[in-house]
Each structure stands twice: as C-alpha cells, then as structure tokens.
Coordinates of C-alpha atoms in Angstrom, one line a residue:
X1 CA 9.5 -13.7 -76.3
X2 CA 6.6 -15.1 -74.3
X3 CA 5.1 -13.3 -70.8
X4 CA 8.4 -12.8 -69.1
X5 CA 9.7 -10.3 -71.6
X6 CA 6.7 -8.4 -71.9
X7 CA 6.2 -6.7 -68.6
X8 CA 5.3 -3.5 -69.8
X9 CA 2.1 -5.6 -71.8
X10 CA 1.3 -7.8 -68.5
X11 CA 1.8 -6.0 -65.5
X12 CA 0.7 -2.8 -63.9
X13 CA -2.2 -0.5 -65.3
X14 CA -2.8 0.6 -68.9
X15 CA -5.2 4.0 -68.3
X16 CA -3.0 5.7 -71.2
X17 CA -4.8 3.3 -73.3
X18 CA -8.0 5.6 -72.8
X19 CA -6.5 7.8 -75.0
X20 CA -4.2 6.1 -77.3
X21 CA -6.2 3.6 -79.8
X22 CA -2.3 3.1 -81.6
X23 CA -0.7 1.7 -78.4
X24 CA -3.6 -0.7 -77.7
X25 CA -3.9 -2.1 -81.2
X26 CA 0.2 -2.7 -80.8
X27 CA -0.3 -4.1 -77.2
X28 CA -3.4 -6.3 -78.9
X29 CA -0.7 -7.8 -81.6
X30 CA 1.8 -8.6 -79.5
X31 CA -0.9 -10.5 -77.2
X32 CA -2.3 -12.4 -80.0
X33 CA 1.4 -13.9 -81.5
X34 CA 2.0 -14.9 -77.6
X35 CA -1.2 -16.5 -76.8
X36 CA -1.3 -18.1 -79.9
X37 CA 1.9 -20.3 -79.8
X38 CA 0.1 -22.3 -78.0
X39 CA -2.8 -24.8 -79.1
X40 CA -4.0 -26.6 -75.8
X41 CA -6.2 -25.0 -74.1
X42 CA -7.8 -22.8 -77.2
X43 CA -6.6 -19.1 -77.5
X44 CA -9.8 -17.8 -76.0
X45 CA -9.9 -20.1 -72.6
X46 CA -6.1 -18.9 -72.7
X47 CA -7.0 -15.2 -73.2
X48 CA -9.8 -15.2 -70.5
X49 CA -7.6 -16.9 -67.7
X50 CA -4.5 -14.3 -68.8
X51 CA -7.4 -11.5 -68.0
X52 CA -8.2 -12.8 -64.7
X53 CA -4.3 -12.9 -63.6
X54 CA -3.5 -9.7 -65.4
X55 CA -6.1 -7.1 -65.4
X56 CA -4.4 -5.1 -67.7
X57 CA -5.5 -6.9 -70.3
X58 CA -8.8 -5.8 -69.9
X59 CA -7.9 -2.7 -71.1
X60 CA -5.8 -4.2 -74.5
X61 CA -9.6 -6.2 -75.0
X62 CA -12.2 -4.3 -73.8
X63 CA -13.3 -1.0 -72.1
X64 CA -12.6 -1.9 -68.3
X65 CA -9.3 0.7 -66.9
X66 CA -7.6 0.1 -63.7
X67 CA -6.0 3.1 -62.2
X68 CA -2.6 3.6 -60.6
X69 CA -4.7 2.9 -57.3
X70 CA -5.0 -0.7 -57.6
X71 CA -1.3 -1.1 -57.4
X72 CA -0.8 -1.1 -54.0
X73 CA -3.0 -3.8 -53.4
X74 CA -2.2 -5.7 -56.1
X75 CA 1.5 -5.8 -54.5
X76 CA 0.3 -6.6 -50.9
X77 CA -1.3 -10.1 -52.2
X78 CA 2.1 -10.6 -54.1
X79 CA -0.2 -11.2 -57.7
X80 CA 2.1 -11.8 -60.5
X81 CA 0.1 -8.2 -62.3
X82 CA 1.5 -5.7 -60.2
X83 CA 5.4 -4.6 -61.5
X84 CA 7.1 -4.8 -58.1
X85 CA 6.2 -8.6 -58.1
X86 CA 5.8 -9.2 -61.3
X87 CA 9.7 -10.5 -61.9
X88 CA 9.7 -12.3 -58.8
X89 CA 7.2 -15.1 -60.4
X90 CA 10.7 -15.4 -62.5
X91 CA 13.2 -16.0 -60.3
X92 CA 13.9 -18.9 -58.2
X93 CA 14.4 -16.6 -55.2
X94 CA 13.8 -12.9 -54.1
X95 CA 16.0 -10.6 -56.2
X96 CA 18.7 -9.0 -53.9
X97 CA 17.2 -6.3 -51.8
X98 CA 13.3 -7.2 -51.6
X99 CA 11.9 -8.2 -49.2
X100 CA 8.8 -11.0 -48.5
X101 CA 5.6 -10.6 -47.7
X102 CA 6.0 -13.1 -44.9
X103 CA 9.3 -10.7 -43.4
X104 CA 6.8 -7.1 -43.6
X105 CA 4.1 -9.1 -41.7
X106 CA 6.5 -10.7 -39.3
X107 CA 7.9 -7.7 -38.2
X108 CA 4.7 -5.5 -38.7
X109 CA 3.5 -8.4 -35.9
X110 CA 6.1 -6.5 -33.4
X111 CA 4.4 -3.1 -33.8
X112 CA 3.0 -3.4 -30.1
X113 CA 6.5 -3.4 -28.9
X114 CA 8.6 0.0 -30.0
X115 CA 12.0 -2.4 -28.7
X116 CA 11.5 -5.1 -31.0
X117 CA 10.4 -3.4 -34.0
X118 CA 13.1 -0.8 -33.7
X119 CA 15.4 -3.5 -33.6
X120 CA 14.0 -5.3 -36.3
X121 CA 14.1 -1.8 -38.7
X122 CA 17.7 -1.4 -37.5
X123 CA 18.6 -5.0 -39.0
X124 CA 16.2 -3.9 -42.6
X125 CA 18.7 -0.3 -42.5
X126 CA 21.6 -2.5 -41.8
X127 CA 21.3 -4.9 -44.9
X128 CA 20.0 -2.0 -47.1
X129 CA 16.5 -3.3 -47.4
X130 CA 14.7 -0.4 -45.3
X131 CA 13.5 1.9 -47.9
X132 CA 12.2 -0.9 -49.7
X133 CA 10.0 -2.1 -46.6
X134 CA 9.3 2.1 -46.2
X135 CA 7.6 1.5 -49.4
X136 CA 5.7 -1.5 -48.9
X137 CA 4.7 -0.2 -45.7
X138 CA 2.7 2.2 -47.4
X139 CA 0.3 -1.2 -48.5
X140 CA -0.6 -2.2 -44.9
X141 CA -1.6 1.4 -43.4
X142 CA -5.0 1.8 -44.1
X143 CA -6.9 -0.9 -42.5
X144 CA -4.3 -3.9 -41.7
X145 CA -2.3 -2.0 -38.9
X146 CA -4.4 -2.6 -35.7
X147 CA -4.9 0.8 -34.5
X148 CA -3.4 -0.3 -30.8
X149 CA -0.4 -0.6 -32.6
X150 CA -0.1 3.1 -34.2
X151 CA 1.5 5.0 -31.7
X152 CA 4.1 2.6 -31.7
X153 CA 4.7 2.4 -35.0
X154 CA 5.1 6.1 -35.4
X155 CA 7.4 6.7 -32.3
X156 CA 9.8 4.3 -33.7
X157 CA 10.0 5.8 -36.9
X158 CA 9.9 9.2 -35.3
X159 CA 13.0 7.8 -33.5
X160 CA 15.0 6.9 -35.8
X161 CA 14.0 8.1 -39.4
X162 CA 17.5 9.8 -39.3
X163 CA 19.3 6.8 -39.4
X164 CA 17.6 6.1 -42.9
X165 CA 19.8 6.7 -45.8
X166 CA 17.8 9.5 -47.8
X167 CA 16.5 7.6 -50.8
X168 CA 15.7 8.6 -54.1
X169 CA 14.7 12.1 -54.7
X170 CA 15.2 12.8 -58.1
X171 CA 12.6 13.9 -60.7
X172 CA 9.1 12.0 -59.6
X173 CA 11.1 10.3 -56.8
X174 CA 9.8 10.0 -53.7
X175 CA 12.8 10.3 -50.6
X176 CA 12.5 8.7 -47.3
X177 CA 12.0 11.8 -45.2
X178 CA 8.9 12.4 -47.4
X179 CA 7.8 8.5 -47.4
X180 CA 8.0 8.7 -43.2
X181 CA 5.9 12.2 -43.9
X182 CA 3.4 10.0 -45.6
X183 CA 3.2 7.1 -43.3
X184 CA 3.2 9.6 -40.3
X185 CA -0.7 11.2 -42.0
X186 CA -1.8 8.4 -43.2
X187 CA -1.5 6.5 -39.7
X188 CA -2.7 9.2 -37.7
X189 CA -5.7 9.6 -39.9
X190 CA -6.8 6.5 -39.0
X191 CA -7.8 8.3 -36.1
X192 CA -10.9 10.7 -36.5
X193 CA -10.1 12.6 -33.3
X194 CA -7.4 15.8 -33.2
X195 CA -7.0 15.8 -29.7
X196 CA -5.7 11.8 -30.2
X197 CA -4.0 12.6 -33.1
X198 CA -1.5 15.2 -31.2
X199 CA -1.1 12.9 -28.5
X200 CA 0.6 10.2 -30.6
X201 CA 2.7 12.8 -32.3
X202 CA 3.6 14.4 -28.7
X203 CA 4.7 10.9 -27.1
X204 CA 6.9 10.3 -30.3
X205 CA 9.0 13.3 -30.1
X206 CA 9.3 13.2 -26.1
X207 CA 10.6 9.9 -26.4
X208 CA 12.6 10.1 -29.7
X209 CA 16.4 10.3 -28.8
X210 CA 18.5 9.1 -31.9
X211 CA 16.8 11.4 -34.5
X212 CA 16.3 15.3 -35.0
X213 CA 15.3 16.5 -38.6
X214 CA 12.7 13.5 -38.6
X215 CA 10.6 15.8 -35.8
X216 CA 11.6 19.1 -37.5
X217 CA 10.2 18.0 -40.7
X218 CA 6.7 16.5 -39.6
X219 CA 6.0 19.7 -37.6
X220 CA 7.6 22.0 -40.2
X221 CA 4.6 20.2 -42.6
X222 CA 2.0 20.6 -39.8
X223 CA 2.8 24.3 -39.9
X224 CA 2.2 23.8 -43.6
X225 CA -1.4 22.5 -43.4
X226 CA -2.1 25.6 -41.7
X227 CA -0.9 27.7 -44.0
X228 CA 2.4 28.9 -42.6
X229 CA 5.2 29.5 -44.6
X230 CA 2.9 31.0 -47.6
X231 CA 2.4 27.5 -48.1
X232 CA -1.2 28.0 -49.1
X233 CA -3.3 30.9 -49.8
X234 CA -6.4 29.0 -48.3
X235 CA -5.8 26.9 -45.4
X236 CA -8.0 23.9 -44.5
X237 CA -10.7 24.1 -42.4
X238 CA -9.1 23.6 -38.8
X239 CA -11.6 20.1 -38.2
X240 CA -9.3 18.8 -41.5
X241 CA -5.9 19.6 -40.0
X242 CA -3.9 17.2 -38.1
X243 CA -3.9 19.2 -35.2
X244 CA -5.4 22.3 -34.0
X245 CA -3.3 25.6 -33.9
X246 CA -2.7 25.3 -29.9
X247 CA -2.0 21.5 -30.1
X248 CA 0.6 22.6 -32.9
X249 CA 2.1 25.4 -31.0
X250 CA 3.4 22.7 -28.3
X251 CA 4.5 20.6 -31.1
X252 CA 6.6 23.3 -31.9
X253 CA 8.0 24.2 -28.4
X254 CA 8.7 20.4 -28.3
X255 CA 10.5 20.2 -31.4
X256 CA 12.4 23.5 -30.4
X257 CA 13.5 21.4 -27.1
X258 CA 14.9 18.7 -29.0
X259 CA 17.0 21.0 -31.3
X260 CA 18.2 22.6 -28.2
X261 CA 19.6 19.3 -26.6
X262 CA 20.8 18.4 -29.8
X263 CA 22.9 22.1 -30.0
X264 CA 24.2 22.0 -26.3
X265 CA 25.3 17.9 -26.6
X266 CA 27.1 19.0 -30.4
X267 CA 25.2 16.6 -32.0
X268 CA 23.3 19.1 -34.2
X269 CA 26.6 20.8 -35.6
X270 CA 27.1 17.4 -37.2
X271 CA 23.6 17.5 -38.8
X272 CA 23.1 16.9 -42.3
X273 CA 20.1 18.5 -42.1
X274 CA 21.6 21.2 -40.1
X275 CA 20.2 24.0 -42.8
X276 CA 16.7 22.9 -42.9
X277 CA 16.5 22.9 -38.9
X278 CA 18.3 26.1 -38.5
X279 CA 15.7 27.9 -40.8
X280 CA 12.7 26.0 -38.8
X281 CA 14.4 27.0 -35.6
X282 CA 14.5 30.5 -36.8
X283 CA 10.9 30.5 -37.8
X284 CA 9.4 29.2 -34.1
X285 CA 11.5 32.6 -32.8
X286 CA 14.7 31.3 -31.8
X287 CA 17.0 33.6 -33.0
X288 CA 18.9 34.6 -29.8
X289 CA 19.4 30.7 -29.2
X290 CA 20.4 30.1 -33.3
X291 CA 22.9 33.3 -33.3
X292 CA 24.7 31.8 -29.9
X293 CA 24.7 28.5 -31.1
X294 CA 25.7 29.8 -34.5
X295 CA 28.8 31.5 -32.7
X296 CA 30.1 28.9 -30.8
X297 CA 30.2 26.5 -33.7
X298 CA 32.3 28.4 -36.6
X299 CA 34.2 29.9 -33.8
X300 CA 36.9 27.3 -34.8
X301 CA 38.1 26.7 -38.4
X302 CA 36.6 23.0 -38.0
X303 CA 33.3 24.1 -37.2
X304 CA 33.1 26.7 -39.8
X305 CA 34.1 24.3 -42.2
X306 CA 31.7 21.6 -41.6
X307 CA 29.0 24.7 -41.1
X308 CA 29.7 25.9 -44.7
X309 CA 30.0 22.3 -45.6
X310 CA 26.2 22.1 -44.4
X311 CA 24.4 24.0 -47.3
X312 CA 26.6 22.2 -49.8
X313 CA 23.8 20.9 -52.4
X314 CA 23.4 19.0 -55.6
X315 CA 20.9 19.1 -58.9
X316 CA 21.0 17.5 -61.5
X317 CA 20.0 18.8 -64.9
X318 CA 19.0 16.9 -68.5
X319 CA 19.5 18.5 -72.0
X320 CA 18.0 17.3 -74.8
X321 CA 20.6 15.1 -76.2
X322 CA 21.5 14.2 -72.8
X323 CA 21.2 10.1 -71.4
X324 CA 22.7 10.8 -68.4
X325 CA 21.9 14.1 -66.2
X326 CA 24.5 16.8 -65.1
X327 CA 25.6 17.1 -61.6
X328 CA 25.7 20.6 -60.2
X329 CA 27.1 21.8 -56.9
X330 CA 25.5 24.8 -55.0
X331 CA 26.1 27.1 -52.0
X332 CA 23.5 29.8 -52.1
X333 CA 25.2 32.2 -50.4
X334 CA 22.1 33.9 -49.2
X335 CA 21.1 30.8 -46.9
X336 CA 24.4 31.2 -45.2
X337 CA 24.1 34.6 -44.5
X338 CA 20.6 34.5 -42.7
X339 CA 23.5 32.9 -40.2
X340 CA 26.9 34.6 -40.8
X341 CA 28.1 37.6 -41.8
X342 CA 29.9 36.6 -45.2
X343 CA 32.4 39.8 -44.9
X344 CA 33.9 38.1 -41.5
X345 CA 33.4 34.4 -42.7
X346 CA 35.0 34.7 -46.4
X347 CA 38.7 35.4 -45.3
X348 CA 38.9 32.9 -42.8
X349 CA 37.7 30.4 -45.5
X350 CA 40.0 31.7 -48.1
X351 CA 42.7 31.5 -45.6
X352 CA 41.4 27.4 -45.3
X353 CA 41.7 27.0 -48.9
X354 CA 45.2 28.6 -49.1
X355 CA 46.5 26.6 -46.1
X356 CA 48.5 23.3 -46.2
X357 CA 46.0 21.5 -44.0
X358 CA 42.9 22.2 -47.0
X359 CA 44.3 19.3 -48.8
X360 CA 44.4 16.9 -46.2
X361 CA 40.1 17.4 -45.7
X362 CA 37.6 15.0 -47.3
X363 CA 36.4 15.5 -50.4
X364 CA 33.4 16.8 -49.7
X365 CA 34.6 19.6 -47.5
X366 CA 37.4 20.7 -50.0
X367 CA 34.0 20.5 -53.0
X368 CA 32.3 23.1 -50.2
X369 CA 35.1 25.2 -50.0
X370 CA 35.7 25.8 -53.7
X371 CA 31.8 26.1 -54.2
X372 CA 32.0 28.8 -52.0
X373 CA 34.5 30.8 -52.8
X374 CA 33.7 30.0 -56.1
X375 CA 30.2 31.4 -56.0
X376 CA 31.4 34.6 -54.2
X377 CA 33.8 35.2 -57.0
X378 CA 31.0 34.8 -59.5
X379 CA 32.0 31.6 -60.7
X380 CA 28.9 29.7 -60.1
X381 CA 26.0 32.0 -61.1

C-alpha cells in the first residue's frame, strides 16, 4: 500500500511523536518500504520532496512539530497534507457532501448582500452541505473576510442558524449552535472596538425573523463572559468582553422581545429549543410573561404534550467492551417543574397514555410520555 492508504502517516500533524519515540520509529519504517519501491528519482530527492508536500514527515525525520493549528490553513489552500483534503487528491471528483474551495469563495463573494447569501446558505442547508461549509467557514474569518462584509455575514446567520440541522455533538464534537457561537466571536473580534461590536450584534437580532434560540444562545454566552450563571469565578476584565454590561443589558431586552413575538405568534411552543429559552427567559426576569405563556400552552392536551415532549433528551454512554454507545432517554423532571406543577400535570398525562388517541401520536411523543411517567414511577433513575 503506497501514500493513499497511509493517511494517518501523510496527512495532518504528528505532535504525539514528541513524546512517543515507538510510534515514530514505526511511522519511519513504513516511510522507508514506500519510498523505496521506487528507484527514479533516488530515495532521498523522493524523501525531501514528500517533506515539502507533507510536513508531517518532518516530524517522522527530524525535530520540526506542527501543531493542530496549521490545519486550518493547510485546508483553505486545498494541500494534499491536511486530512479533510487529503482523500480528495484520490478521487476523480469531490466525495458526496464537500464542498470546493471555488463554491466557499463564491458565495463568501455575496457577503455584502444578506439576500443573496441567505439564499445561497438556504441552497448549502437544502442539499445537506451546510455544516460542512459552517466548518470551513471557520478557515476564512480571520483576515480573508473584508471587514465591510461582517455585519452581513453575522445577521444572516443570526437569521437563520435555526434552520441548521444541529450537527454532531457527541464526545469532542463540535454542534452547529456552538460552530455559529464561534464564528459569531471570532468575526466580531475582528473589530477592536465594544461599542462596534454591539452594534453588529444589535442589527442582527432586530432584523432576524426566521430564527429564535440562535439569539438566545449568543446572548445567553455573552452573559457568560461576564460571569453570569456561576459561569466563572473571575470574570474578564470588561475591555476583554464582547460588550460592556449596559450594551449587554439591551441585548438581553432585545432577545427577550423576540421570544415574546415568537410566544404571542405560537411559534415558540413549537421550539426545539423551547427548554433552553424558557430558562434564559426566566433568568432576564420574565417570570410573569413565562408562567402566562406557560398556561396558555399545556392548557390543551396537545400543547402539554408537545411541552413535555420539549425536555425529552438523549445520551449516549460507552462500556468497556462496548463498539457502539448506548442510547438513553431523559426527562428530568426537575426542569419541568421550574414550569409546571407536576401534581396537576402527571394525571392528565397518565390519562394521555391510557387513552385510545396515545397510540395514534408520533413516536417521539409516545417515547416522552413513557419517559415521563416512567421517571416519576422511578423507573429511570
């Protein structure tokens, strides 16, 4: 097997190799037999040009390391080294869901104009390419995004982040309401200047209209920096945050607007999110406007159900003999009763459960129902 089926040799970084004089005497073998099938040009002109398109192999034959920083660059100039391109140099065309360099810059070219690069994200979320251009994203932000072009690029997202499907979040992953987290700092730290800062995250959720949790979430993590939440024991220094506390106050009152239009139009019933922005509602003192929209929602057996249905959640756990993880199903009951009273609530979903119509629900609101009930009965510890 020649470079092809040796990726984890080739491509990428080797900084374990610091620390691990086995692995690079293996990696070192395996490098020889390959280069050495070959007798025109010599083994060492083939050696040195290998090290100039992989500069991993500095590592295997000599004392230069490359950390995991290098990567993203190493992808944006599509060289064969870096292991999201790496396979591509192998394939006569892209492998189903990438997407080309060419595409990111063509539609990173519409960033002065929120319409067509909306549209154009639409299209990537359409064809299930979006997280993938989420990720590459994260290659142009730091200098190759003209700055007249930020505010733009953020009030789209802002806008329509919802729409996303969540991505991976599993153990190391990295899901798409954190990726937009991380594209939202490091785009508006491109920007020195607080007061200029808030002002591109005030536009963006005074004109976002088709998203909810995306808002919640940046603010909620704004609230973070400064140490809300018990989030940190030490704050920042105020010059380091984001915003300053008043500038974060409106953002608040502004996200606590758009929850309110999404309560009174019924959109925010519907909410997968709907936990995570009730508890964010509650914290910016909302609890007269969460309790009556609280009421009016689970005041029919359809809106309890898809309430309960709400704070439905999954983990997954690995033994040590297991190859595959184990799905688990939670309801923790006392999230749902920082909003219900559980006494008035369980009978009526008991009742649910016990009625002819339970059956004819999805499956994911009958799965909420028994995890329910099951967890009040002590089932589900």
């Amino acid at each position: 097997y020649g470079i092809r089926d040796n990726k984890d040799i080739f491509a990428g970084v080797f900084d374990a190799l610091r620390r691990n004089d086995v692995l690079k005497e293996q990696a070192k073998k395996r490098c020889y037999e390959i280069i050495n099938r070959v007798n025109d040009p010599p083994p060492e002109i083939l050696k040195n040009f290998l090290k100039r398109l992989f500069p991993k192999l500095e590592s295997i034959y000599g004392n230069t390391f490359y950390g995991s920083e290098w990567l993203g660059s190493w992808r944006k100039d599509c060289r064969i080294c870096s292991p999201d391109i790496f396979d591509t140099f192998f394939r006569l065309s892209l492998p189903k869901g990438e997407i080309s360099q060419r595409e990111i810059e063509t539609i990173l070219s519409l960033g002065n104009n929120p319409d067509l690069f909306s549209e154009a994200l639409l299209k990537l979320n359409e064809d299930g390419r979006i997280i993938r251009f989420l990720e590459r994203l994260e290659d142009y932000t730091r200098s190759d995004i003209p700055e007249e072009n930020i505010e733009p690029i953020i009030t789209v997202l802002m806008d329509i982040g919802d729409m996303f499907p969540e991505g991976d979040s599993g153990f190391l992953g990295i899901d798409t309401p954190m990726r937009l987290l991380r594209l939202f700092y490091q785009l508006s730290h491109r920007f020195d200047s607080q007061e200029r800062r808030f002002n591109i995250f005030k536009h963006a959720i005074e004109k976002a209209t088709r998203s909810l949790y995306t808002i919640v979430h940046e603010v909620s993590v704004q609230d973070q920096q400064h140490g809300k939440y018990g989030s940190k024991e030490t704050p920042e220094p105020e010059e380091k945050l984001t915003v300053n506390s008043e500038q974060l106050e409106e953002l608040e009152k502004l996200a606590c607007n758009k929850i309110e239009i999404w309560a009174e139009d019924g959109r925010l019933a519907k909410h997968r999110h709907l936990p995570s922005i009730l508890f964010r509602w509650k914290e910016w003192g909302q609890q007269d406007k969460i309790n009556s929209f609280v009421k009016n929602t689970t005041k029919n057996d359809d809106g309890l159900i898809d309430f309960i249905t709400s704070f439905l959640s999954k983990s997954t756990s690995y033994g040590m003999s297991d190859y595959v993880g184990r799905i688990h199903w939670r309801i923790h009951l006392k999230s749902v009763e920082e909003f219900v009273d559980l006494k008035e609530v369980e009978p009526r979903i008991r009742k649910i459960f016990s009625s002819s119509d339970f059956e004819q629900l999805d499956d994911r609101k009958k799965l909420a129902i028994r995890t329910f009930l099951d967890t009040i009965d002590g089932k589900i510890k």
